[in-house]
mmCIF file of C-alpha atoms in Angstrom:
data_model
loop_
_atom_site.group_PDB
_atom_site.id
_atom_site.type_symbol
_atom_site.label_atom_id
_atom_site.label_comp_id
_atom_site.label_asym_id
_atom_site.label_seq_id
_atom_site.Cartn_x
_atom_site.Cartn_y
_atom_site.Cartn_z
ATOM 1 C CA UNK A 148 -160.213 -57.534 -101.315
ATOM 2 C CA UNK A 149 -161.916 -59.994 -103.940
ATOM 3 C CA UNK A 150 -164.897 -57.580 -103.963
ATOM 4 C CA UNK A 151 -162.767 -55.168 -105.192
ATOM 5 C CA UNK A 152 -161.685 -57.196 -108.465
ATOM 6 C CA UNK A 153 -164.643 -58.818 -108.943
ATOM 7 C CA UNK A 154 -165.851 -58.186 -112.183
ATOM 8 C CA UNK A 155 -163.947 -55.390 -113.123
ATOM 9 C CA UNK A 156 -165.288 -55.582 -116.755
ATOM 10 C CA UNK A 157 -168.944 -55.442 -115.773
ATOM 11 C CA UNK A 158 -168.278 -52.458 -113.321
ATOM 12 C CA UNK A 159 -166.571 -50.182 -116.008
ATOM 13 C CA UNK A 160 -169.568 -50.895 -118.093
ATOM 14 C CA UNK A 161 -172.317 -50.470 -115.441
ATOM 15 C CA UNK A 162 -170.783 -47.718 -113.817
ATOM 16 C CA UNK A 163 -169.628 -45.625 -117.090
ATOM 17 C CA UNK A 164 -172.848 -43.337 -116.436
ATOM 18 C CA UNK A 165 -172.388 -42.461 -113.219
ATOM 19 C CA UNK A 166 -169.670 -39.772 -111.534
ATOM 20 C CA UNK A 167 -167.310 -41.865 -110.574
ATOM 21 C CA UNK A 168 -163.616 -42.393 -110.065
ATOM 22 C CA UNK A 169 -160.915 -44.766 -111.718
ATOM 23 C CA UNK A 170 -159.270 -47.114 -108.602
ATOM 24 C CA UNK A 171 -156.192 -49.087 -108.925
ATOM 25 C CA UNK A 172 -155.137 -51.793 -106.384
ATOM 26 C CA UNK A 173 -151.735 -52.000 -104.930
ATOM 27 C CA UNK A 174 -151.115 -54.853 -107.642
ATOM 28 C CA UNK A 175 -152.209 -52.954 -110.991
ATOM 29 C CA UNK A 176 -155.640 -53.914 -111.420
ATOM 30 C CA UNK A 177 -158.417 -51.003 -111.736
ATOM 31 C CA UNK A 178 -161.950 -50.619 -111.273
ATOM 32 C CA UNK A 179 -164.473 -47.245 -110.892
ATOM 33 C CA UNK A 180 -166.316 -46.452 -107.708
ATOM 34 C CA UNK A 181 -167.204 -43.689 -105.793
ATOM 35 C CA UNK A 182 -165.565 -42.731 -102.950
ATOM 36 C CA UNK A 183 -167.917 -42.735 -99.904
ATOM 37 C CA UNK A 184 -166.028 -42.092 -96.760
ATOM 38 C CA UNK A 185 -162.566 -43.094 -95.088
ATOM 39 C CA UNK A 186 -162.835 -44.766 -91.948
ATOM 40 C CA UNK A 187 -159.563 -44.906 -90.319
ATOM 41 C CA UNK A 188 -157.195 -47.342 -92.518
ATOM 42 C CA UNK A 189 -160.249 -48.224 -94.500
ATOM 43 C CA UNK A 190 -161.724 -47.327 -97.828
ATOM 44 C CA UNK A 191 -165.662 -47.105 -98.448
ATOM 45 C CA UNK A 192 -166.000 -47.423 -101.747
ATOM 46 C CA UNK A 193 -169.843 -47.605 -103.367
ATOM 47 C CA UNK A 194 -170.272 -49.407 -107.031
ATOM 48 C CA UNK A 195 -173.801 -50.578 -108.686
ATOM 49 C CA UNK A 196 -175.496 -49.163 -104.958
ATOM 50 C CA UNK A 197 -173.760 -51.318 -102.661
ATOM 51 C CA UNK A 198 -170.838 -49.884 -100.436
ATOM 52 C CA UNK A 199 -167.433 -52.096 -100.410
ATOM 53 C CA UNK A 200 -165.022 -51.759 -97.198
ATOM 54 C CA UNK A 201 -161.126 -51.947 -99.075
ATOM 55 C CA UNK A 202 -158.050 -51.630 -96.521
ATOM 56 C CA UNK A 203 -156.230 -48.449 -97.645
ATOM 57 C CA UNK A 204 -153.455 -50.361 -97.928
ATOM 58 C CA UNK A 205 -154.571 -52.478 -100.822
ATOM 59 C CA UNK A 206 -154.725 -49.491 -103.157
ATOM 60 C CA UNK A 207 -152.207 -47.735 -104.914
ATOM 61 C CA UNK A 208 -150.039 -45.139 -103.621
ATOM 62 C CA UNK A 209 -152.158 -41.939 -105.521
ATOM 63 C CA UNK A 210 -155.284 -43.339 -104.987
ATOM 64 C CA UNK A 211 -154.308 -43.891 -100.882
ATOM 65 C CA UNK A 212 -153.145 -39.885 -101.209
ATOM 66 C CA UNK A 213 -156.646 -39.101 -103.000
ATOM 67 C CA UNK A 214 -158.584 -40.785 -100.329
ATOM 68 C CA UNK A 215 -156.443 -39.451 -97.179
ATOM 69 C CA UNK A 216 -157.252 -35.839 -98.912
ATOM 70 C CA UNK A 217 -161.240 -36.402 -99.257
ATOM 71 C CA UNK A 218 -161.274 -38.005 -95.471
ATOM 72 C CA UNK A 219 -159.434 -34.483 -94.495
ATOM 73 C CA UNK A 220 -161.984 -32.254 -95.815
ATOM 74 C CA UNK A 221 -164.834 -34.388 -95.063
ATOM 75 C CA UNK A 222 -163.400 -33.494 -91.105
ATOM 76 C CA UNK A 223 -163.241 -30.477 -91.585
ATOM 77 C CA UNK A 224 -165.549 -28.210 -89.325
ATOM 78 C CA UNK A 225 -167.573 -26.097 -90.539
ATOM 79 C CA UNK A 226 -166.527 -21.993 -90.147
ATOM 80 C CA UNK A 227 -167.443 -21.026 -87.190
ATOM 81 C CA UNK A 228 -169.326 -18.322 -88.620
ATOM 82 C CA UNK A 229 -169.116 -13.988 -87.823
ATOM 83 C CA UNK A 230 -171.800 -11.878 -85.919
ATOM 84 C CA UNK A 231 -172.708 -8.558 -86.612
ATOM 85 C CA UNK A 232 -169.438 -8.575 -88.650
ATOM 86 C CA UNK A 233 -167.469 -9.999 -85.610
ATOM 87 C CA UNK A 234 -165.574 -13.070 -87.031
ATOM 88 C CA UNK A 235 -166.513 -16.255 -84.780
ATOM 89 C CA UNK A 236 -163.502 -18.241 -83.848
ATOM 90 C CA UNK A 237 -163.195 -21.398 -82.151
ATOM 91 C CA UNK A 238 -160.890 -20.772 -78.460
ATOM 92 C CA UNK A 239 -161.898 -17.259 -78.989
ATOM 93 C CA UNK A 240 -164.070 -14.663 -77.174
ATOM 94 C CA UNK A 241 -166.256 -12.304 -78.816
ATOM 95 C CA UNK A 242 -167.944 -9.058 -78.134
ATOM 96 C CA UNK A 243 -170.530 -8.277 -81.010
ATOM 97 C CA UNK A 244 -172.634 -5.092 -81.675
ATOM 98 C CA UNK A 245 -175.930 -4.756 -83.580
ATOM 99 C CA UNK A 246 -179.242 -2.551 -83.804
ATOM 100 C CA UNK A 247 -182.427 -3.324 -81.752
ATOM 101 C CA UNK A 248 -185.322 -4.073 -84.269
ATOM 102 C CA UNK A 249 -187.848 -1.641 -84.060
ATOM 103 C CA UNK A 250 -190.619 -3.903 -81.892
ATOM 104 C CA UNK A 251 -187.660 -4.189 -79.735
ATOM 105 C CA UNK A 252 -187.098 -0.864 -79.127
ATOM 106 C CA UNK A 253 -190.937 0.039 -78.261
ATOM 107 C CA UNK A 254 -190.685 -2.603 -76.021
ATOM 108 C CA UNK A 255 -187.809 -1.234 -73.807
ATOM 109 C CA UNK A 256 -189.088 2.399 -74.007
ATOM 110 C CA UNK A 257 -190.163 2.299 -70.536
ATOM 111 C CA UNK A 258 -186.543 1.574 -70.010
ATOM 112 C CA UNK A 259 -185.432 5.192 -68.479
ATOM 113 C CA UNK A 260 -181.809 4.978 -70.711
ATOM 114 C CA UNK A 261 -183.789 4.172 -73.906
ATOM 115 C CA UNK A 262 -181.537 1.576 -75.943
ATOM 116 C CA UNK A 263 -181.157 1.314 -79.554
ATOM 117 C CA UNK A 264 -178.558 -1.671 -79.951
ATOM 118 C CA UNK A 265 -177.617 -4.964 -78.075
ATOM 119 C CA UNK A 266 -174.044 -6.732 -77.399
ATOM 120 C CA UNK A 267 -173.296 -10.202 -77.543
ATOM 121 C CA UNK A 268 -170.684 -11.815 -75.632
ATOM 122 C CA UNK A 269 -169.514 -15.157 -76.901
ATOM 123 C CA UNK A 270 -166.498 -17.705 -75.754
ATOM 124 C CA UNK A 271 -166.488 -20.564 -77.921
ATOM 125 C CA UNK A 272 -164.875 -23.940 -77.335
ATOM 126 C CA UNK A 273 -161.367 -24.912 -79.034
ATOM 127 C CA UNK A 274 -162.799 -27.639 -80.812
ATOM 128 C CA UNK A 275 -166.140 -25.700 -81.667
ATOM 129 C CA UNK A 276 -167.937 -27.052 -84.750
ATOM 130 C CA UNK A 277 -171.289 -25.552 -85.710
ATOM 131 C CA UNK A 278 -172.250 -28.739 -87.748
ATOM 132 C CA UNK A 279 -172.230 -30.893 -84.733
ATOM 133 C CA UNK A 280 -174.487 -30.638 -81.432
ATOM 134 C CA UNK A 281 -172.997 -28.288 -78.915
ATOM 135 C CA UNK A 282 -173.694 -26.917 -75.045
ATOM 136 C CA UNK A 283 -174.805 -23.176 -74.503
ATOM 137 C CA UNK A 284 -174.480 -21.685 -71.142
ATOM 138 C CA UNK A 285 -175.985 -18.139 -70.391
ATOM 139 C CA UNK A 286 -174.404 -16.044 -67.782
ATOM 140 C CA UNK A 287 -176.793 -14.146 -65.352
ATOM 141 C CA UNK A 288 -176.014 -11.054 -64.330
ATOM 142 C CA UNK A 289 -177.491 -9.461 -60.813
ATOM 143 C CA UNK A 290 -179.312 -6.452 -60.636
ATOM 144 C CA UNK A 291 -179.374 -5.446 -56.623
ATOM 145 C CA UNK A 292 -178.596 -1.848 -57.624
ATOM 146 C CA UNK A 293 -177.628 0.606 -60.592
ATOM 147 C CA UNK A 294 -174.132 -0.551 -60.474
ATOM 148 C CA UNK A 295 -174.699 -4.280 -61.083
ATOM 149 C CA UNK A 296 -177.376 -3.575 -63.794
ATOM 150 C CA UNK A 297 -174.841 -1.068 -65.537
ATOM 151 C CA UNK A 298 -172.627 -3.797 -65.150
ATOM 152 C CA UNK A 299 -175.153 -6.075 -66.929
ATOM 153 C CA UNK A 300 -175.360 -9.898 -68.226
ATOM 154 C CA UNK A 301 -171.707 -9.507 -69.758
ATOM 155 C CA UNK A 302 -170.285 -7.967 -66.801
ATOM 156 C CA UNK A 303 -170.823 -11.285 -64.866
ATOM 157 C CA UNK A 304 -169.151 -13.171 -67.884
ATOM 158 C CA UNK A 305 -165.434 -13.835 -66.722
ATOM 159 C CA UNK A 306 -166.337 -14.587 -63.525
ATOM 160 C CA UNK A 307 -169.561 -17.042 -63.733
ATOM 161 C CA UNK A 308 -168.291 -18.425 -67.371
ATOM 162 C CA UNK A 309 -164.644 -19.616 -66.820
ATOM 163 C CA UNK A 310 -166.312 -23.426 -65.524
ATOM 164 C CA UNK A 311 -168.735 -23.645 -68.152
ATOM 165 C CA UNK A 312 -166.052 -22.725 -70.672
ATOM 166 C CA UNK A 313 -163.434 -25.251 -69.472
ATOM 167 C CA UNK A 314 -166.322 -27.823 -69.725
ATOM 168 C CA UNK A 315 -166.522 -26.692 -73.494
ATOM 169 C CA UNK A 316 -169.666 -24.898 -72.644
ATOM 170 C CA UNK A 317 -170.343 -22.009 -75.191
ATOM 171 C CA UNK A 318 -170.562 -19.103 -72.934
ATOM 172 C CA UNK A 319 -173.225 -16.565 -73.855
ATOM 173 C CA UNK A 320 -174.753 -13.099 -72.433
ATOM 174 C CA UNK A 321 -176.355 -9.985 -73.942
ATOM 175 C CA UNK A 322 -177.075 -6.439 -72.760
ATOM 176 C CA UNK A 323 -178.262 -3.602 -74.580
ATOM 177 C CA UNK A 324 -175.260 -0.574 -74.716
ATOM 178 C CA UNK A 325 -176.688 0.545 -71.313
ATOM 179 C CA UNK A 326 -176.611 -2.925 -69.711
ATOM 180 C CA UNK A 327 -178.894 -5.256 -68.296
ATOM 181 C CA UNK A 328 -182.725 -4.610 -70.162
ATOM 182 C CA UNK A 329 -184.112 -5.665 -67.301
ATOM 183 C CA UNK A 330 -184.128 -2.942 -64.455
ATOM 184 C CA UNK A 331 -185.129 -5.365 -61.659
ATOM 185 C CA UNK A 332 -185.577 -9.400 -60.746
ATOM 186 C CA UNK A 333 -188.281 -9.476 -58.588
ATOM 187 C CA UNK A 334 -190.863 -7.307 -60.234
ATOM 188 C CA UNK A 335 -192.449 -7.431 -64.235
ATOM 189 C CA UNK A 336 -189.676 -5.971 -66.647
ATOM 190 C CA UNK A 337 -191.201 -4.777 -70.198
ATOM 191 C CA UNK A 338 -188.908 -5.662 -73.251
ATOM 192 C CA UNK A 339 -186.528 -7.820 -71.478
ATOM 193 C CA UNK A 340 -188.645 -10.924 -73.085
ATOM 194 C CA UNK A 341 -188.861 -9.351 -76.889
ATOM 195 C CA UNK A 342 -184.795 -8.214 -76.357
ATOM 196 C CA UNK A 343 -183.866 -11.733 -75.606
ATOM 197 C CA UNK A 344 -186.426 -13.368 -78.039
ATOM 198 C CA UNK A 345 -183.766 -11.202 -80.684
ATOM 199 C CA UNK A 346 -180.999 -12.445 -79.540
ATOM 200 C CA UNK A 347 -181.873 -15.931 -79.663
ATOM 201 C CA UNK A 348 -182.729 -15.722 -83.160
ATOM 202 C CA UNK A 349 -179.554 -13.668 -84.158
ATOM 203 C CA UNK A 350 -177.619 -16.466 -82.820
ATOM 204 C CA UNK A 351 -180.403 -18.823 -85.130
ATOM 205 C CA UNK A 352 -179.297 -17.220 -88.212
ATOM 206 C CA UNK A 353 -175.504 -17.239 -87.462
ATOM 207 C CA UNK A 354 -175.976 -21.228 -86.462
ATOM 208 C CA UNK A 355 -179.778 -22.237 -87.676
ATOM 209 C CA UNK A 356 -179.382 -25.578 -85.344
ATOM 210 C CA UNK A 357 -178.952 -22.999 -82.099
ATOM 211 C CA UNK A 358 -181.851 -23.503 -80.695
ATOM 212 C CA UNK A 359 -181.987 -27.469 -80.737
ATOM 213 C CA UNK A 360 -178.552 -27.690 -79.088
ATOM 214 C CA UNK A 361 -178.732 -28.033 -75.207
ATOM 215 C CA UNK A 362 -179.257 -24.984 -72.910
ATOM 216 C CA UNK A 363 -178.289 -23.871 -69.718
ATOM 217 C CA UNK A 364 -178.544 -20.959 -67.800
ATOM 218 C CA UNK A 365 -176.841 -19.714 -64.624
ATOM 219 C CA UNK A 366 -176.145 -16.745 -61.774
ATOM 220 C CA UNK A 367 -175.592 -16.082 -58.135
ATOM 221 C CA UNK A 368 -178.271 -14.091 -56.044
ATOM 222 C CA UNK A 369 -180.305 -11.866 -57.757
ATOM 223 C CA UNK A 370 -178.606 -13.272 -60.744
ATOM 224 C CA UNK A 371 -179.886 -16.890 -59.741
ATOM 225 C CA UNK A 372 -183.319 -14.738 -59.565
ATOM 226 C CA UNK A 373 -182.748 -13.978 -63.509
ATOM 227 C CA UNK A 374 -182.302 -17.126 -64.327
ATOM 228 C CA UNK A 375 -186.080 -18.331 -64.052
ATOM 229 C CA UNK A 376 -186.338 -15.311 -66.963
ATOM 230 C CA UNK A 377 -184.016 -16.709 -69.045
ATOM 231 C CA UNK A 378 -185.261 -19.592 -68.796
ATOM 232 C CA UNK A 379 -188.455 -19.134 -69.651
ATOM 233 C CA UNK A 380 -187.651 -16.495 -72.828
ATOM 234 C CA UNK A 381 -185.095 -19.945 -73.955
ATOM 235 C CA UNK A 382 -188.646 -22.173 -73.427
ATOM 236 C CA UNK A 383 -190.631 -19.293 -75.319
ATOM 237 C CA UNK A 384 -188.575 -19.343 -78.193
ATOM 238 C CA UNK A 385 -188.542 -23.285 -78.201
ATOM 239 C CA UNK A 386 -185.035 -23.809 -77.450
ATOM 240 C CA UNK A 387 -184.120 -26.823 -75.930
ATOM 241 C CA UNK A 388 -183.330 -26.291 -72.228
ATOM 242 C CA UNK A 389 -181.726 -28.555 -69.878
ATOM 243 C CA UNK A 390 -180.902 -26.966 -66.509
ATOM 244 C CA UNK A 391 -180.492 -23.807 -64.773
ATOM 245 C CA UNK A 392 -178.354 -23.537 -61.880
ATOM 246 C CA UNK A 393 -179.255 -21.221 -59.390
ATOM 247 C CA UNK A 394 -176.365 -20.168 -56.654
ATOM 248 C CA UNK A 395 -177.221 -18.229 -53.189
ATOM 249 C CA UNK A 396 -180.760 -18.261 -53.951
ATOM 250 C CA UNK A 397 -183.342 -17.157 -51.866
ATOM 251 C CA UNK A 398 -186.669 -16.691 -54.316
ATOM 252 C CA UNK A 399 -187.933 -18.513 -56.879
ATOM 253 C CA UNK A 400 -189.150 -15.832 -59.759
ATOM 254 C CA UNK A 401 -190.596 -19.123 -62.026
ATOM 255 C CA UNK A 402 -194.034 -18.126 -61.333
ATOM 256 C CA UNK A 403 -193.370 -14.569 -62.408
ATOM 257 C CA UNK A 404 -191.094 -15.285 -65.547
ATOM 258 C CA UNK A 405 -194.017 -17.691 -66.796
ATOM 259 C CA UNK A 406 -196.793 -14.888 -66.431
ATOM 260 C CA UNK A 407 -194.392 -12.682 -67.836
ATOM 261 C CA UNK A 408 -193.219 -15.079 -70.719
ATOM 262 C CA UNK A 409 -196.584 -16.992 -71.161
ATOM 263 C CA UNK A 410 -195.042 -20.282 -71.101
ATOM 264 C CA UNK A 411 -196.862 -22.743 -69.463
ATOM 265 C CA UNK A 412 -195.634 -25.061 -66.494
ATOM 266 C CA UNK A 413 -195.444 -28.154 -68.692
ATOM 267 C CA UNK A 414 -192.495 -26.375 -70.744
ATOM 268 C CA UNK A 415 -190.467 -26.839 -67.486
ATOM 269 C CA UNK A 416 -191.238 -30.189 -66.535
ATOM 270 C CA UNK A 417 -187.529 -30.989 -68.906
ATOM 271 C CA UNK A 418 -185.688 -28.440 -67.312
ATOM 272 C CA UNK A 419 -183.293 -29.664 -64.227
ATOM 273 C CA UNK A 420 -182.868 -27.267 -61.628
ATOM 274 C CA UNK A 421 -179.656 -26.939 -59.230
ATOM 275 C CA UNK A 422 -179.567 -25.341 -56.005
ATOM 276 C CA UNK A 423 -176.233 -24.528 -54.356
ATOM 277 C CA UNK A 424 -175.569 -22.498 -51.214
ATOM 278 C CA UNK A 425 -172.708 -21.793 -49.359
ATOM 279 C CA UNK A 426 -173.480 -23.571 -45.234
ATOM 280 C CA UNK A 427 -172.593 -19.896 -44.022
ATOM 281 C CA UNK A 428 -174.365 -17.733 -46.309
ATOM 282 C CA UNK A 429 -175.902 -15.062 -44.239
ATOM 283 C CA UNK A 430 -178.774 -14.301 -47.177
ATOM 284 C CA UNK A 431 -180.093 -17.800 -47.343
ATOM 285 C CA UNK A 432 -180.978 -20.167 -44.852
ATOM 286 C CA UNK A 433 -182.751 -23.385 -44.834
ATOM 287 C CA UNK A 434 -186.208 -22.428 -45.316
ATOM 288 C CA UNK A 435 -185.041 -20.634 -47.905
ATOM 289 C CA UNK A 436 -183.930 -23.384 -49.623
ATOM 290 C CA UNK A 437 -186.950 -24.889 -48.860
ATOM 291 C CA UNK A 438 -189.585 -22.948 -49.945
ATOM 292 C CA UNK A 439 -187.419 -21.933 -53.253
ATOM 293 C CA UNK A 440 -187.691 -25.969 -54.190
ATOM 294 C CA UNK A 441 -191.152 -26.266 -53.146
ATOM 295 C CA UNK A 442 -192.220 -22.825 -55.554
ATOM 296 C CA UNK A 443 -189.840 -24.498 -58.294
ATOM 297 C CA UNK A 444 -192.056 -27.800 -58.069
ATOM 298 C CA UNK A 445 -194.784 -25.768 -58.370
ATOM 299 C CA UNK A 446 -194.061 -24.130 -61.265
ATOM 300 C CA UNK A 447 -193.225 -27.420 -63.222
ATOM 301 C CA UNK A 448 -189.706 -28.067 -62.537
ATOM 302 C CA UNK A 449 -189.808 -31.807 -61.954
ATOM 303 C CA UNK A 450 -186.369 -32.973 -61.432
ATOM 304 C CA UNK A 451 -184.342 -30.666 -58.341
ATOM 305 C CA UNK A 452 -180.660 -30.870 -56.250
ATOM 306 C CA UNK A 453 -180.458 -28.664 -53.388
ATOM 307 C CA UNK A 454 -176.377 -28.563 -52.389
ATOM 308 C CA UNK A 455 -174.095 -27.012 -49.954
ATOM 309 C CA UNK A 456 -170.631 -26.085 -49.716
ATOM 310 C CA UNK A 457 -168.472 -24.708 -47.073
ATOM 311 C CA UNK A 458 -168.827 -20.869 -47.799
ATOM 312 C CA UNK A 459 -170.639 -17.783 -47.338
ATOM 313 C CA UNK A 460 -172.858 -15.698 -49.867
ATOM 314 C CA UNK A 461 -170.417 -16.919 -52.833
ATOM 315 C CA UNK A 462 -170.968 -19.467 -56.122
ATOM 316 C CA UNK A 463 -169.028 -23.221 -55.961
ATOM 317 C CA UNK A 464 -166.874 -24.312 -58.682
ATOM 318 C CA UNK A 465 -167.296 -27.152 -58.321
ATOM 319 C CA UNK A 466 -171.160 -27.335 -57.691
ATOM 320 C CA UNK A 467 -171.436 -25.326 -61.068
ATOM 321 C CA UNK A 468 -169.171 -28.188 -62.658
ATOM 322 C CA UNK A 469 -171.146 -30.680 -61.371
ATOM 323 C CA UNK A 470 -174.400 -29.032 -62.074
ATOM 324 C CA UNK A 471 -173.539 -28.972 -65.783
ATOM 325 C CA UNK A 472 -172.664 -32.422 -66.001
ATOM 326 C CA UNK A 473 -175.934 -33.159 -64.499
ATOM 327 C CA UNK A 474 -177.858 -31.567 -66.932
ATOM 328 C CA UNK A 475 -176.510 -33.693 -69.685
ATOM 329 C CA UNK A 476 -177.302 -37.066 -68.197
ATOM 330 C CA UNK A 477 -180.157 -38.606 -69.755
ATOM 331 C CA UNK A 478 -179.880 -36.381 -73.018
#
């Protein structure tokens, strides 16, 4: 405390010019400062350029009020922001509607339903500050028929998002109003890259440090096979991605999502890649496995798990948990 009554006539005078504050000690005496940050019980307090720690408890009752009030709004998160009009709430889910821009459009007019807009599903984490660093995860939807690409990215939300979300994940996906842009997984899809390149940077102007937080993309079968895509339009638009987790996969499309992208193999050499199969899944076996690794080496990935469970066809819970904590190490 005898920095903060040292020289109180000099600091009135030297810091008369500046915007600073009157503060009075527990015992009377007063000196001006600026308030710099409160740090639990403490005070930072910064006079003539040099910061001063002063126990909160050495200062008068108002100024202990003033400083309790200017720690709470320095705390405060920042609004979680509104898409396409939808209000963003932290704990909340989010379905949000906008127009395809016009490049967009021309891109997808091969696309026999001919979309105009796009929807964005979001799930946000209760404690979801867009100041801070956070986790995206993007849900894959399969496409083995009409049905599932009616049903689209946001049709496999609930059920591939509920572990990413109770990891405090964001959970993302996006289909035009007809579904899934992308009509298959195994063969070149026009537009899917440019409709997802849009969506990336609609999220960019709702939270400009999106695409430096971490990424990680997900689905099961032909889903897992959609992955590799989003992966690569994530790596084309320079976000930074971590992992993609791949469930009852029997094809690596990496090869075909970077001719399709143009992103080169070195862009994946940061992106861990997760394999998980079910011991009794009828659709993949163990060369399956196999040869899926070996194309995902090939096409850059340099770090790879390749897990089991006991199960058929079917995702993991807890592979997918452990998948996403795996990602994160090292970052």
């Amino acid at each position: 405390m005898r920095n903060f009554l040292l020289g109180c006539a000099v600091l009135f005078v030297a810091q008369g010019g500046l915007e600073a504050r009157d503060w009075t000690s527990s015992d009377g005496k007063k000196i001006v400062a600026d308030f710099v940050e409160l740090d639990g019980e403490v005070v930072v307090l910064k006079m003539r350029g040099k910061e001063y720690r002063v126990p909160l408890a050495k200062l008068s009752e108002e100024d202990q009020e003033f400083a309790k009030s200017q720690g709470a709004v320095a705390e405060e998160p920042e609004k979680a922001g509104s898409l396409f009009g939808e209000e963003l709430k932290p704990g909340g889910t989010v379905l949000a509607t906008g127009l395809l821009d016009e490049d967009v459009i021309k891109a997808l007019s091969g696309n026999k339903l001919k979309p105009t807009q796009m929807k964005i599903k979001l799930s946000l984490p209760a404690d979801f500050d867009p100041g801070k660093p956070q986790k995206v995860f993007w849900a894959v939807g399969g496409i083995n028929n009409e049905g599932e690409r009616l049903k689209g990215n946001i049709g496999t939300f609930e059920g591939r998002g509920r572990t990413p979300e109770s990891k405090g994940w964001i959970v993302i996906s996006a289909d035009t109003e007809h579904g899934n842009p992308r009509e298959s997984t195994v063969a070149e899809c026009k537009g899917d890259k440019e409709f997802h390149l849009q969506v990336i940077e609609e999220m960019t102007k709702v939270w400009p440090g999106f695409k430096t937080w971490k990424h990680a993309c997900g689905g099961h079968s032909s889903g897992a096979k959609g992955t590799f895509f989003r992966i690569a339009q994530l790596l084309k638009a320079d976000a930074n991605v971590v992992g993609g987790y791949f469930s009852g996969c029997n094809q690596s499309m990496a090869a075909l999502a970077q001719e399709e992208t143009g992103v080169r193999k070195s862009a994946f050499k940061g992106v861990k890649g997760y394999q998980s199969t079910g011991d009794k899944d009828n659709l993949v076996d163990e060369n399956h496995i196999e040869s899926v690794g070996d194309e995902m080496k090939s096409a850059g990935f340099r770090e790879i798990r390749s897990k089991t469970f006991p199960g058929g066809h079917t995702t993991s819970p807890e592979q997918q948990a452990e998948a996403l904590d795996w990602f994160l190490e090292g970052e």
